[in-house]
Short mmCIF file of C-alpha atoms in Angstrom, two decimals:
data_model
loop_
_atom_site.label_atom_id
_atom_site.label_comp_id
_atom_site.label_asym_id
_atom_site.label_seq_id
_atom_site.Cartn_x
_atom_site.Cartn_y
_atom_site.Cartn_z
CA UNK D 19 120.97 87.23 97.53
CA UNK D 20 117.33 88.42 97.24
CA UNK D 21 116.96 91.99 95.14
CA UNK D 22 115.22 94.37 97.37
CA UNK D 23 111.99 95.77 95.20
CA UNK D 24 109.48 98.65 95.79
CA UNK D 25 106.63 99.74 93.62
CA UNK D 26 106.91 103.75 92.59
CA UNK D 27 103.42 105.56 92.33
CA UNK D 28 103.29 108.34 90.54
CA UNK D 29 99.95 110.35 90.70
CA UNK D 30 99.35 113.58 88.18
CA UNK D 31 96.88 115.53 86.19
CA UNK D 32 95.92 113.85 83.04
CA UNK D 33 97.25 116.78 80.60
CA UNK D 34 100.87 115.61 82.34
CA UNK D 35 100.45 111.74 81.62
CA UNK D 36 102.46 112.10 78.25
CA UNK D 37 105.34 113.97 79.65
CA UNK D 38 105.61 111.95 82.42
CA UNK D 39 105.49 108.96 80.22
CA UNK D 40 108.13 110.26 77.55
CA UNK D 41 110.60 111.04 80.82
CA UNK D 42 110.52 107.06 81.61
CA UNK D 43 110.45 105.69 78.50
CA UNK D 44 113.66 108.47 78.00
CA UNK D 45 114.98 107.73 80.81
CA UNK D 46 118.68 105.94 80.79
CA UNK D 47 119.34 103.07 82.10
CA UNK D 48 116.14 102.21 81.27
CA UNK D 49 113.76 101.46 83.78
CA UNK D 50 111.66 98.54 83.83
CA UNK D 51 107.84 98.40 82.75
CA UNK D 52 105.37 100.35 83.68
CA UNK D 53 101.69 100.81 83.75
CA UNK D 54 99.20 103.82 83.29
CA UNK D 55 95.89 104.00 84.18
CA UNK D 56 93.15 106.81 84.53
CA UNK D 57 91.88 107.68 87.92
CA UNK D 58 89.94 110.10 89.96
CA UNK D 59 90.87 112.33 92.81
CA UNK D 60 88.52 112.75 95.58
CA UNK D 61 88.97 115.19 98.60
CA UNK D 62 91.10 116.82 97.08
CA UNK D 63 91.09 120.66 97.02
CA UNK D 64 88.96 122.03 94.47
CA UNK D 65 90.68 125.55 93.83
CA UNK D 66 91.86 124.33 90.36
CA UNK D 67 89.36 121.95 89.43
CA UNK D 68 87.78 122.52 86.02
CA UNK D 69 83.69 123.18 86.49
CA UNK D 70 82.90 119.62 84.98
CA UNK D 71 85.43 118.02 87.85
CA UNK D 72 83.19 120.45 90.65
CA UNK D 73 80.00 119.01 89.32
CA UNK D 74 81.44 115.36 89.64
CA UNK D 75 83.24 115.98 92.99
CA UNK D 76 86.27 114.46 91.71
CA UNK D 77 89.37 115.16 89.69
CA UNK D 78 90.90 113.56 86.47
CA UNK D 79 93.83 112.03 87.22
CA UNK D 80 96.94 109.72 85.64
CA UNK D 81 98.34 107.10 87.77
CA UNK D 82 101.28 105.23 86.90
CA UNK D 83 103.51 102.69 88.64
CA UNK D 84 106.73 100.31 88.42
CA UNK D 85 108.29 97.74 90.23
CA UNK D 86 112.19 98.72 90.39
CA UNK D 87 115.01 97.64 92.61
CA UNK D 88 115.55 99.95 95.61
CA UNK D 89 118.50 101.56 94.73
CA UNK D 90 117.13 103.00 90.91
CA UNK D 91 114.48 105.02 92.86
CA UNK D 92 116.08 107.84 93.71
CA UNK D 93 117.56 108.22 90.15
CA UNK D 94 113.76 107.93 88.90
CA UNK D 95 112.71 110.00 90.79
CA UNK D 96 115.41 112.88 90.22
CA UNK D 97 115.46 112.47 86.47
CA UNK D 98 111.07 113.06 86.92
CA UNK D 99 111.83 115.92 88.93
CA UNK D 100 114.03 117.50 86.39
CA UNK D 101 111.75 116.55 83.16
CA UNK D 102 108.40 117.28 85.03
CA UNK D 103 108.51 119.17 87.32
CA UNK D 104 105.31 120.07 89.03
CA UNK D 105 103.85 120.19 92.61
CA UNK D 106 100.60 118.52 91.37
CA UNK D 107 102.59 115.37 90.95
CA UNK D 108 102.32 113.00 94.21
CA UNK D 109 104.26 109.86 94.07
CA UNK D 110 104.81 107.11 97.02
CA UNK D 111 106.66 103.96 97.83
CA UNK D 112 105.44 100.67 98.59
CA UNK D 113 107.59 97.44 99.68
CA UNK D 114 107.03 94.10 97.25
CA UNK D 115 107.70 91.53 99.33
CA UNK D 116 107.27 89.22 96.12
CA UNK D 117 106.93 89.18 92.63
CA UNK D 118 106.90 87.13 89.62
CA UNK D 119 105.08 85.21 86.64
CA UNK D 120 102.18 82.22 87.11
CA UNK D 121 103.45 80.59 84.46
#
């Protein structure tokens, strides 16, 4: 039996990337590892950008992302929504139709 996978994106302001890291690394049963990386946001509105982010034309962002089986998404993504909840988070799903080490 092959375990369905799909890769989680979670995309958020940079001043949440800690909390939203300390939910997953809280989070029971754990989940399995993740990655963070800085990004920037373009086209996106610009009521709440910070002057610096208007000058640039983009927005600091976090972006982080797991592989997990299909069925622990919904629990990640409940357990998020209770421990950071915001509506400047924007996450997504993505089939992996394979996965694994080159060595």
């Amino acid at each position: 039996m092959q375990l369905s996978l799909k890769r989680l994106t979670l995309l958020a302001p940079r001043e949440l990337e800690d909390a939203l890291v300390a939910a997953m690394l809280a989070m029971q049963p754990d989940v399995p590892s993740f990655t963070t990386t800085p990004a920037s946001g373009h086209g996106e509105p610009f009521v709440a950008a910070r002057i610096e982010e208007q000058v640039r034309g983009r927005v600091d962002r976090a972006m982080l992302w797991l592989v997990l089986p299909t069925e622990d998404v919904e629990r990640v993504l409940t357990t998020l929504r209770e421990r950071v909840p915001s509506p400047d988070i924007i996450w997504w799903l993505e089939p992996v139709d394979a996965m694994g080490r080159l060595a």
